[in-house]
């Protein structure tokens, strides 16, 4: 594989929801932050930051989830749990473009929002709301950088 981003700068201009994990773009990746800021000036979309730190990006975000360090995967699995449990996943796309999905579904079944909340420190209703917001966005985007 390649250790490179799967997206491109232009993705910021088309997203309807952005979740940033462990990312303080203004200080770590100023060019990417500039692209995000430019996209937000053209049209507003929710920015959700998952980071135990109160970073510059977290301060400007619509939602900051100050997760317990080292529990990012628990939160990600809980988000997937909600999306699948509430029928918000694009199953046609998943069936056409993935393999091993049933094993993934089985894995995330154990990460309900109540259990995940106890581990990662994010309120269970917040987990549900973020999952719904992300799943219902026409074009959702997630990024991670140096904090993960």
mmCIF file with all atom_site columns, C-alpha atoms in Angstrom, residues 32-42:
data_model
loop_
_atom_site.group_PDB
_atom_site.id
_atom_site.type_symbol
_atom_site.label_atom_id
_atom_site.label_alt_id
_atom_site.label_comp_id
_atom_site.label_asym_id
_atom_site.label_entity_id
_atom_site.label_seq_id
_atom_site.pdbx_PDB_ins_code
_atom_site.Cartn_x
_atom_site.Cartn_y
_atom_site.Cartn_z
_atom_site.occupancy
_atom_site.B_iso_or_equiv
_atom_site.pdbx_formal_charge
_atom_site.auth_seq_id
_atom_site.auth_comp_id
_atom_site.auth_asym_id
_atom_site.auth_atom_id
_atom_site.pdbx_PDB_model_num
ATOM 1  C CA . UNK A 1 32 ? -4.937  21.972 4.139 1.00 0.00 ? 32 UNK A CA 1
ATOM 2  C CA . UNK A 1 33 ? -6.435  24.319 6.740 1.00 0.00 ? 33 UNK A CA 1
ATOM 3  C CA . UNK A 1 34 ? -6.439  27.145 4.209 1.00 0.00 ? 34 UNK A CA 1
ATOM 4  C CA . UNK A 1 35 ? -8.385  24.908 1.807 1.00 0.00 ? 35 UNK A CA 1
ATOM 5  C CA . UNK A 1 36 ? -10.870 23.999 4.549 1.00 0.00 ? 36 UNK A CA 1
ATOM 6  C CA . UNK A 1 37 ? -11.323 27.634 5.556 1.00 0.00 ? 37 UNK A CA 1
ATOM 7  C CA . UNK A 1 38 ? -11.819 28.666 1.928 1.00 0.00 ? 38 UNK A CA 1
ATOM 8  C CA . UNK A 1 39 ? -14.443 25.945 1.434 1.00 0.00 ? 39 UNK A CA 1
ATOM 9  C CA . UNK A 1 40 ? -16.269 27.027 4.609 1.00 0.00 ? 40 UNK A CA 1
ATOM 10 C CA . UNK A 1 41 ? -16.353 30.634 3.391 1.00 0.00 ? 41 UNK A CA 1
ATOM 11 C CA . UNK A 1 42 ? -18.073 29.514 0.178 1.00 0.00 ? 42 UNK A CA 1
#
